Short mmCIF file of C-alpha atoms in Angstrom, two decimals:
data_model
loop_
_atom_site.label_atom_id
_atom_site.label_comp_id
_atom_site.label_asym_id
_atom_site.label_seq_id
_atom_site.Cartn_x
_atom_site.Cartn_y
_atom_site.Cartn_z
CA MET Q 27 -77.58 -26.60 -94.38
CA LYS Q 28 -77.15 -27.86 -90.83
CA ILE Q 29 -79.96 -29.91 -89.32
CA VAL Q 30 -80.51 -31.15 -85.76
CA PHE Q 31 -82.31 -34.49 -85.30
CA THR Q 32 -83.76 -35.74 -81.99
CA SER Q 33 -82.61 -39.33 -81.73
CA LYS Q 34 -82.55 -42.42 -79.55
CA GLY Q 35 -79.10 -43.47 -80.71
CA GLN Q 36 -75.82 -42.13 -81.94
CA ASP Q 37 -75.81 -42.73 -85.70
CA LEU Q 38 -78.04 -42.34 -88.76
CA ASP Q 39 -79.36 -45.92 -88.36
CA ALA Q 40 -80.72 -45.12 -84.91
CA MET Q 41 -84.41 -44.46 -84.43
CA MET Q 42 -85.61 -40.90 -84.04
CA ASP Q 43 -86.72 -39.87 -80.55
CA PRO Q 44 -90.21 -38.42 -81.10
CA ARG Q 45 -89.79 -36.24 -78.01
CA PHE Q 46 -88.11 -32.88 -78.30
CA GLY Q 47 -87.31 -31.81 -74.72
CA ARG Q 48 -86.43 -35.26 -73.43
CA ALA Q 49 -84.79 -36.59 -76.58
CA GLU Q 50 -81.93 -38.93 -75.65
CA PHE Q 51 -79.47 -37.55 -78.22
CA LEU Q 52 -79.19 -34.60 -80.56
CA ILE Q 53 -77.55 -35.33 -83.90
CA LEU Q 54 -76.19 -32.34 -85.82
CA TYR Q 55 -75.97 -33.24 -89.52
CA ASP Q 56 -74.06 -31.08 -92.00
CA GLU Q 57 -75.38 -31.49 -95.58
CA GLU Q 58 -72.25 -29.93 -97.07
CA SER Q 59 -69.75 -32.38 -95.57
CA GLU Q 60 -72.35 -35.19 -95.19
CA SER Q 61 -71.05 -35.75 -91.67
CA HIS Q 62 -72.65 -35.64 -88.25
CA ILE Q 63 -71.82 -34.93 -84.60
CA VAL Q 64 -73.69 -36.49 -81.67
CA PHE Q 65 -74.61 -34.69 -78.44
CA ASP Q 66 -75.81 -36.50 -75.33
CA ASN Q 67 -79.04 -34.90 -74.12
CA SER Q 68 -79.65 -37.10 -71.07
CA GLU Q 69 -79.26 -34.10 -68.74
CA SER Q 70 -82.52 -32.73 -70.13
CA GLY Q 71 -84.14 -36.13 -69.74
CA ARG Q 72 -83.35 -36.12 -66.04
CA ALA Q 73 -84.57 -32.54 -65.45
CA ALA Q 74 -87.70 -32.52 -63.29
CA HIS Q 75 -88.93 -29.38 -64.99
CA GLY Q 76 -87.92 -27.31 -67.97
CA ALA Q 77 -86.53 -30.10 -70.19
CA GLY Q 78 -87.99 -28.38 -73.27
CA PRO Q 79 -86.35 -24.97 -72.82
CA LEU Q 80 -83.09 -26.64 -71.76
CA THR Q 81 -82.97 -28.69 -74.97
CA ALA Q 82 -84.00 -25.64 -76.99
CA GLN Q 83 -81.08 -23.77 -75.49
CA LYS Q 84 -78.68 -26.55 -76.48
CA VAL Q 85 -80.08 -26.61 -80.00
CA TYR Q 86 -79.65 -22.84 -80.19
CA ALA Q 87 -75.98 -23.20 -79.24
CA LEU Q 88 -75.50 -25.59 -82.22
CA LYS Q 89 -76.77 -22.85 -84.59
CA PRO Q 90 -78.61 -25.18 -86.99
CA ASP Q 91 -80.83 -24.06 -89.88
CA ALA Q 92 -83.53 -26.57 -89.00
CA ILE Q 93 -84.68 -29.10 -86.40
CA VAL Q 94 -86.29 -32.41 -87.34
CA THR Q 95 -88.26 -34.21 -84.60
CA GLY Q 96 -91.39 -36.26 -83.99
CA ASN Q 97 -94.07 -34.68 -81.86
CA GLY Q 98 -92.97 -31.08 -81.82
CA PRO Q 99 -92.09 -28.83 -78.89
CA GLY Q 100 -94.05 -27.85 -75.81
CA GLU Q 101 -95.11 -24.30 -75.15
CA LYS Q 102 -91.90 -23.19 -73.42
CA ALA Q 103 -89.51 -24.80 -75.91
CA ALA Q 104 -91.52 -23.29 -78.78
CA ALA Q 105 -91.23 -19.82 -77.25
CA THR Q 106 -87.47 -20.28 -76.97
CA LEU Q 107 -87.03 -21.59 -80.52
CA LYS Q 108 -89.16 -18.80 -81.92
CA ILE Q 109 -86.79 -16.21 -80.49
CA ALA Q 110 -83.84 -18.28 -81.73
CA ASN Q 111 -85.47 -18.15 -85.20
CA ILE Q 112 -84.94 -21.87 -85.98
CA ASN Q 113 -87.39 -23.74 -88.23
CA MET Q 114 -88.86 -26.97 -86.90
CA TYR Q 115 -90.10 -29.95 -88.90
CA VAL Q 116 -92.20 -32.68 -87.26
CA GLY Q 117 -93.68 -36.10 -88.03
CA ALA Q 118 -90.42 -38.06 -88.20
CA GLY Q 119 -90.98 -39.85 -84.86
CA ASN Q 120 -91.25 -43.36 -86.31
CA MET Q 121 -88.33 -43.13 -88.73
CA ALA Q 122 -84.64 -43.88 -88.47
CA VAL Q 123 -82.52 -40.72 -88.49
CA GLY Q 124 -81.30 -41.45 -92.04
CA GLU Q 125 -84.90 -41.85 -93.24
CA ALA Q 126 -85.85 -38.63 -91.50
CA LEU Q 127 -83.01 -36.86 -93.29
CA GLN Q 128 -84.26 -38.19 -96.64
CA ALA Q 129 -87.85 -37.21 -95.86
CA PHE Q 130 -86.66 -33.74 -94.89
CA GLN Q 131 -84.60 -33.34 -98.07
CA GLN Q 132 -87.56 -34.45 -100.17
CA GLY Q 133 -89.80 -31.89 -98.46
CA LYS Q 134 -92.07 -34.55 -96.98
CA LEU Q 135 -92.03 -33.28 -93.39
CA GLU Q 136 -94.41 -30.72 -92.01
CA LYS Q 137 -92.94 -27.40 -90.93
CA ILE Q 138 -94.67 -26.11 -87.84
CA GLU Q 139 -95.43 -22.55 -86.84
CA LEU Q 140 -93.71 -21.71 -83.57
CA MET N 16 -101.75 -26.87 -32.22
CA ASN N 17 -101.27 -27.51 -35.93
CA ILE N 18 -102.93 -30.68 -37.26
CA VAL N 19 -102.24 -31.53 -40.90
CA ILE N 20 -104.47 -34.09 -42.60
CA ALA N 21 -102.67 -35.82 -45.47
CA SER N 22 -103.06 -39.09 -47.33
CA GLY N 23 -100.69 -39.83 -50.19
CA LYS N 24 -103.53 -41.24 -52.27
CA GLY N 25 -106.21 -38.83 -53.44
CA GLY N 26 -109.85 -39.40 -52.58
CA THR N 27 -109.33 -41.21 -49.28
CA GLY N 28 -111.19 -38.64 -47.17
CA LYS N 29 -108.86 -35.74 -46.32
CA THR N 30 -111.59 -33.15 -46.80
CA THR N 31 -114.22 -35.34 -45.15
CA LEU N 32 -112.06 -35.67 -42.07
CA ALA N 33 -110.78 -32.08 -42.07
CA THR N 34 -114.22 -30.47 -42.33
CA ASN N 35 -115.85 -32.84 -39.83
CA LEU N 36 -113.01 -32.78 -37.32
CA ALA N 37 -112.77 -28.98 -37.47
CA SER N 38 -116.53 -28.51 -37.11
CA TYR N 39 -116.70 -31.04 -34.27
CA LEU N 40 -113.76 -29.52 -32.34
CA ALA N 41 -115.23 -26.04 -32.93
CA LEU N 42 -118.15 -26.97 -30.67
CA THR N 43 -115.81 -26.81 -27.67
CA HIS N 44 -112.61 -25.08 -28.88
CA LYS N 45 -111.40 -22.19 -30.95
CA VAL N 46 -110.71 -23.65 -34.38
CA VAL N 47 -109.51 -22.50 -37.77
CA LEU N 48 -109.74 -24.79 -40.78
CA SER N 49 -107.51 -24.24 -43.78
CA ASP N 50 -107.72 -25.83 -47.20
CA LEU N 51 -104.15 -26.10 -48.53
CA ASP N 52 -105.16 -28.03 -51.64
CA VAL N 53 -104.78 -24.73 -53.46
CA GLU N 54 -105.10 -26.27 -56.92
CA GLU N 55 -108.68 -27.28 -56.21
CA PRO N 56 -109.83 -26.38 -52.72
CA ASN N 57 -113.21 -27.82 -51.75
CA SER N 58 -113.52 -27.56 -47.96
CA ALA N 59 -115.76 -24.51 -48.37
CA LEU N 60 -118.42 -26.72 -49.97
CA PHE N 61 -119.03 -28.29 -46.57
CA ILE N 62 -118.81 -25.19 -44.42
CA ASN N 63 -121.66 -22.70 -44.43
CA GLY N 64 -119.93 -19.41 -43.83
CA GLU N 65 -119.71 -15.87 -45.02
CA GLN N 66 -116.72 -14.59 -46.94
CA LYS N 67 -115.27 -11.69 -45.00
CA GLN N 68 -112.23 -10.88 -47.06
CA GLN N 69 -110.38 -11.89 -50.19
CA THR N 70 -106.70 -11.00 -50.64
CA ASP N 71 -104.54 -11.25 -53.75
CA LYS N 72 -101.38 -13.29 -53.17
CA PHE N 73 -98.12 -12.63 -54.99
CA LYS N 74 -94.85 -14.38 -55.70
CA MET N 75 -91.60 -12.71 -56.71
CA ILE N 76 -90.37 -13.32 -60.26
CA PRO N 77 -87.40 -11.73 -62.06
CA LYS N 78 -88.18 -9.37 -64.92
CA TRP N 79 -85.57 -8.75 -67.59
CA ASN N 80 -84.91 -5.07 -68.32
CA GLY N 81 -83.53 -5.75 -71.80
CA GLU N 82 -79.83 -5.46 -71.05
CA CYS N 83 -77.42 -8.41 -71.18
CA THR N 84 -73.66 -8.92 -71.24
CA ALA N 85 -74.04 -12.57 -72.29
CA CYS N 86 -72.13 -13.74 -69.20
CA GLY N 87 -74.50 -16.70 -68.78
CA ILE N 88 -74.52 -16.65 -64.96
CA CYS N 89 -78.33 -16.39 -64.65
CA GLN N 90 -78.83 -19.50 -66.75
CA GLU N 91 -76.07 -21.38 -64.95
CA VAL N 92 -77.45 -20.79 -61.46
CA CYS N 93 -81.09 -21.56 -62.28
CA ALA N 94 -81.85 -25.06 -60.98
CA TYR N 95 -85.21 -25.16 -62.77
CA ASN N 96 -84.29 -24.03 -66.29
CA ALA N 97 -86.60 -21.07 -65.86
CA ILE N 98 -84.16 -18.63 -67.42
CA LEU N 99 -82.34 -19.03 -70.73
CA GLN N 100 -79.76 -16.87 -72.37
CA LEU N 101 -79.69 -16.84 -76.17
CA GLY N 102 -76.87 -14.54 -77.17
CA THR N 103 -77.74 -11.28 -75.45
CA HIS N 104 -81.42 -12.18 -75.28
CA ILE N 105 -82.93 -13.51 -72.02
CA ILE N 106 -86.01 -15.73 -71.97
CA LEU N 107 -87.89 -16.17 -68.71
CA HIS N 108 -90.32 -19.00 -68.13
CA ALA N 109 -92.08 -17.61 -65.08
CA GLN N 110 -93.99 -20.86 -64.42
CA LEU N 111 -90.73 -22.70 -63.78
CA CYS N 112 -89.33 -20.02 -61.45
CA HIS N 113 -89.07 -20.95 -57.75
CA SER N 114 -88.38 -17.35 -56.64
CA CYS N 115 -84.89 -18.12 -55.33
CA TYR N 116 -83.50 -14.70 -56.39
CA ALA N 117 -80.16 -16.23 -57.54
CA CYS N 118 -80.26 -14.86 -61.11
CA SER N 119 -81.45 -11.50 -59.87
CA GLU N 120 -78.78 -11.19 -57.17
CA LEU N 121 -75.90 -12.49 -59.32
CA CYS N 122 -76.57 -10.54 -62.53
CA PRO N 123 -73.50 -8.24 -62.82
CA ILE N 124 -75.54 -5.41 -64.36
CA ASP N 125 -78.71 -5.88 -62.24
CA ALA N 126 -80.77 -6.53 -65.33
CA LEU N 127 -83.13 -8.97 -63.57
CA PRO N 128 -84.99 -7.09 -60.82
CA MET N 129 -87.56 -9.16 -58.90
CA GLU N 130 -91.16 -8.04 -59.10
CA PRO N 131 -94.40 -9.32 -57.59
CA VAL N 132 -96.71 -11.39 -59.80
CA GLN N 133 -100.20 -12.30 -58.64
CA MET N 134 -100.54 -16.10 -58.32
CA GLY N 135 -103.85 -16.59 -56.53
CA VAL N 136 -106.27 -15.41 -53.89
CA MET N 137 -106.79 -16.18 -50.22
CA SER N 138 -110.33 -16.08 -48.82
CA GLU N 139 -111.25 -15.62 -45.18
CA ILE N 140 -114.60 -17.22 -44.44
CA LYS N 141 -116.35 -16.98 -41.07
CA THR N 142 -119.01 -19.25 -39.61
CA PRO N 143 -120.68 -18.75 -36.22
CA VAL N 144 -118.26 -21.30 -34.69
CA MET N 145 -115.00 -21.15 -36.64
CA ASP N 146 -112.98 -19.56 -39.44
CA LEU N 147 -112.03 -21.12 -42.76
CA ILE N 148 -109.03 -19.91 -44.74
CA GLU N 149 -109.05 -21.08 -48.32
CA SER N 150 -106.45 -20.24 -50.93
CA LYS N 151 -106.89 -20.80 -54.62
CA LEU N 152 -104.17 -20.80 -57.24
CA ASN N 153 -104.86 -19.06 -60.57
CA VAL N 154 -105.68 -21.40 -63.44
CA GLY N 155 -102.47 -22.13 -65.37
CA GLU N 156 -100.21 -21.41 -62.39
CA GLU N 157 -97.80 -24.33 -61.92
CA GLN N 158 -96.27 -23.69 -58.50
CA ALA N 159 -98.54 -24.45 -55.54
CA VAL N 160 -95.83 -24.17 -52.87
CA PRO N 161 -95.54 -20.35 -52.67
CA LEU N 162 -99.29 -19.95 -52.12
CA ILE N 163 -99.36 -22.74 -49.51
CA LYS N 164 -96.47 -21.05 -47.71
CA GLU N 165 -98.18 -17.64 -47.76
CA THR N 166 -101.35 -19.24 -46.39
CA THR N 167 -99.73 -21.16 -43.52
CA GLU N 168 -97.69 -18.08 -42.57
CA PHE N 169 -100.86 -15.97 -42.47
CA ILE N 170 -102.58 -18.53 -40.24
CA GLN N 171 -99.61 -18.85 -37.87
CA ALA N 172 -99.60 -15.07 -37.41
CA GLN N 173 -103.36 -14.59 -37.25
CA TYR N 174 -104.35 -17.58 -35.10
CA PRO N 175 -101.78 -18.15 -32.34
CA ASP N 176 -102.26 -21.01 -29.86
CA PRO N 177 -104.48 -22.09 -28.22
CA VAL N 178 -106.44 -21.93 -31.49
CA ILE N 179 -106.54 -25.41 -33.01
CA LYS N 180 -105.43 -25.21 -36.63
CA ILE N 181 -106.63 -27.98 -38.95
CA TYR N 182 -105.05 -28.12 -42.41
CA ASP N 183 -106.51 -30.07 -45.32
CA ALA N 184 -103.34 -31.00 -47.29
CA PRO N 185 -103.08 -31.57 -51.03
CA PRO N 186 -102.91 -35.21 -52.25
CA GLY N 187 -99.66 -36.91 -53.21
CA THR N 188 -96.23 -36.78 -51.59
CA SER N 189 -94.55 -34.03 -53.61
CA CYS N 190 -93.48 -30.44 -52.81
CA PRO N 191 -96.96 -29.01 -52.02
CA VAL N 192 -97.55 -31.76 -49.44
CA ILE N 193 -94.11 -31.23 -47.90
CA GLU N 194 -94.85 -27.50 -47.59
CA ALA N 195 -98.19 -28.27 -45.90
CA VAL N 196 -96.65 -30.84 -43.51
CA LYS N 197 -93.85 -28.44 -42.47
CA THR N 198 -96.33 -26.59 -40.27
CA ALA N 199 -97.56 -29.70 -38.47
CA ASP N 200 -97.28 -30.52 -34.78
CA TYR N 201 -99.12 -33.71 -35.65
CA VAL N 202 -100.05 -35.37 -38.95
CA ILE N 203 -103.14 -37.50 -39.46
CA LEU N 204 -102.73 -39.85 -42.42
CA ILE N 205 -106.12 -40.89 -43.70
CA THR N 206 -106.24 -43.94 -45.91
CA GLU N 207 -108.60 -46.58 -47.20
CA PRO N 208 -108.02 -50.30 -46.58
CA THR N 209 -107.15 -51.12 -50.21
CA PRO N 210 -103.84 -51.95 -51.91
CA PHE N 211 -103.69 -48.45 -53.44
CA GLY N 212 -104.52 -46.84 -50.11
CA LEU N 213 -101.81 -48.82 -48.37
CA HIS N 214 -99.20 -48.22 -51.05
CA ASP N 215 -99.64 -44.45 -51.11
CA MET N 216 -99.98 -44.21 -47.34
CA SER N 217 -96.68 -46.07 -46.92
CA LEU N 218 -95.02 -43.44 -49.15
CA MET N 219 -96.51 -40.76 -46.91
CA VAL N 220 -95.28 -42.60 -43.79
CA GLY N 221 -91.78 -42.27 -45.27
CA VAL N 222 -92.33 -38.53 -45.75
CA VAL N 223 -93.52 -37.79 -42.21
CA ARG N 224 -90.80 -39.97 -40.71
CA ASP N 225 -88.16 -38.12 -42.73
CA MET N 226 -89.66 -34.86 -41.53
CA LYS N 227 -89.70 -36.18 -37.94
CA LYS N 228 -93.38 -35.39 -37.46
CA PRO N 229 -95.51 -37.39 -35.01
CA PHE N 230 -98.39 -39.03 -36.84
CA GLY N 231 -101.25 -41.50 -36.65
CA VAL N 232 -103.53 -43.23 -39.12
CA VAL N 233 -107.29 -42.97 -39.65
CA ILE N 234 -108.84 -45.65 -41.80
CA ASN N 235 -111.75 -44.41 -43.88
CA ARG N 236 -114.29 -46.66 -45.62
CA TYR N 237 -113.40 -49.32 -43.08
CA GLY N 238 -114.93 -52.63 -44.17
CA VAL N 239 -113.92 -52.57 -47.84
CA GLY N 240 -110.69 -54.13 -49.09
CA ASN N 241 -108.59 -56.17 -46.68
CA ASP N 242 -106.64 -56.02 -43.41
CA ASP N 243 -103.28 -55.14 -44.95
CA VAL N 244 -103.37 -51.53 -43.71
CA LEU N 245 -104.00 -52.72 -40.14
CA ASP N 246 -101.25 -55.34 -40.42
CA TYR N 247 -98.85 -52.75 -41.83
CA CYS N 248 -99.57 -50.28 -39.02
CA LYS N 249 -99.10 -53.02 -36.41
CA LYS N 250 -95.82 -54.11 -37.93
CA GLU N 251 -94.58 -50.50 -38.22
CA ASN N 252 -95.82 -49.62 -34.74
CA ILE N 253 -98.13 -46.87 -36.03
CA ASP N 254 -101.20 -45.76 -34.04
CA VAL N 255 -104.52 -46.39 -35.81
CA ILE N 256 -106.45 -43.66 -34.05
CA ALA N 257 -109.89 -44.05 -35.65
CA ARG N 258 -111.93 -45.90 -38.25
CA ILE N 259 -114.75 -44.45 -40.31
CA PRO N 260 -117.07 -47.19 -41.57
CA ASN N 261 -117.88 -47.77 -45.23
CA GLU N 262 -121.58 -47.00 -45.59
CA ARG N 263 -123.50 -45.90 -48.63
CA GLU N 264 -125.49 -43.38 -46.60
CA ILE N 265 -122.28 -41.68 -45.45
CA ALA N 266 -121.13 -41.30 -49.05
CA GLU N 267 -124.54 -39.93 -50.08
CA THR N 268 -124.50 -37.39 -47.25
CA TYR N 269 -120.98 -36.31 -48.23
CA SER N 270 -122.02 -35.96 -51.87
CA ARG N 271 -124.72 -33.49 -50.81
CA GLY N 272 -122.06 -31.35 -49.15
CA GLU N 273 -123.28 -32.12 -45.63
CA LEU N 274 -121.25 -32.83 -42.53
CA LEU N 275 -121.39 -36.36 -41.17
CA PHE N 276 -120.83 -36.38 -37.43
CA GLU N 277 -124.22 -35.03 -36.35
CA LYS N 278 -126.03 -37.67 -38.38
CA PHE N 279 -123.80 -40.72 -37.92
CA PRO N 280 -122.89 -41.70 -34.33
CA LYS N 281 -120.08 -43.92 -35.64
CA VAL N 282 -118.44 -40.94 -37.32
CA LYS N 283 -118.89 -38.85 -34.19
CA SER N 284 -117.27 -41.54 -32.08
CA ALA N 285 -114.37 -41.73 -34.56
CA LEU N 286 -113.91 -37.95 -34.12
CA GLN N 287 -114.05 -38.37 -30.33
CA ASN N 288 -111.28 -40.98 -30.58
CA ILE N 289 -109.17 -38.57 -32.60
CA GLU N 290 -109.85 -35.72 -30.15
CA GLN N 291 -108.83 -37.92 -27.20
CA HIS N 292 -105.71 -39.01 -29.02
CA LEU N 293 -104.71 -35.45 -29.94
CA PHE N 294 -105.15 -34.17 -26.39
CA SER N 295 -103.27 -37.12 -24.92
CA LEU N 296 -100.20 -36.09 -26.91
CA GLU N 297 -97.62 -33.73 -25.52
CA ILE N 298 -97.77 -31.49 -28.55
CA GLY N 299 -100.56 -29.05 -28.14
CA VAL N 300 -102.28 -26.70 -25.81
CA ARG N 301 -105.36 -27.85 -23.98
CA ALA N 302 -107.94 -25.14 -24.52
#
């Protein structure tokens, strides 16, 4: 399974970014190879409007099976992700990315309805 | 003559000044007052008039017809992330759209025709002495600029000079204020003599200077705070054209939705100062 994490840094020790649309980085983790790729998301952070849909679009392009974040998406990002048919898990805002991965694998994160 | 009343900071007296100045000038001139704070217009609370007409106002938004070649141009050209392409599926976030037509014009298969979407209403209110034009944005609508533009264009066409046009601008210094100020021959910046009032007024001074609009300052609630606004205006060579004193009775009268200038000679004399100043400028038409 491939999972996208919203993060403040570029490795699994970094803290999660609780924000979806304006998350600083997106980390794509592949459970099969246990490796990850980092994507800079600062363009969305600088957007005056529409940061949520813009990030949702980027996530869509990564074709993950799930997204793990903190607060959850806004209305417009949610509408985009719903059409993209990607599951979102929230409540990992205060964890490191590695901890969030563990919590996700143990089924401890809440899946939200988009 | 187009007079825009703006402030930067909210709650400094834009509506107080706009309604009183318009009503006072209407005693001797043809006047139209317009409330451009379309997100929450309130000038009508102070003007006893009769609504003559209400008109729906529309903005143009693209509508996807379901076809897509996945070329990605629409998403690329949208500066506001209002349109997203997921495979061959297009998602439109109408609230982010600024009606620029780029996606619609550039779509190779014309799959994004523009269509009108109602965004608010414009009311025409008449009193025995003047007209009030008030526009109101629908709840949930995010873009104030298109409705402000529609309203100022209507007024320009409907009330040519020598009608004196007084515009009550929205607060702040962002796009809606810029749209309101565009129309101005002269801008009155109303502030209060407090650190917040000065700070936000100085931002607004930057805006009107960038836009090359002549302007002057009216100090409301004069007597509270400190002299920093006066010192700033002196240093920046800005005309302080009137002062409205800080008095509890004035605030009470305002809170009852009543006009001030008939009851308070000091307010009337402030309006006279503004009138003299406006007619001494080489901007307008003496009626």
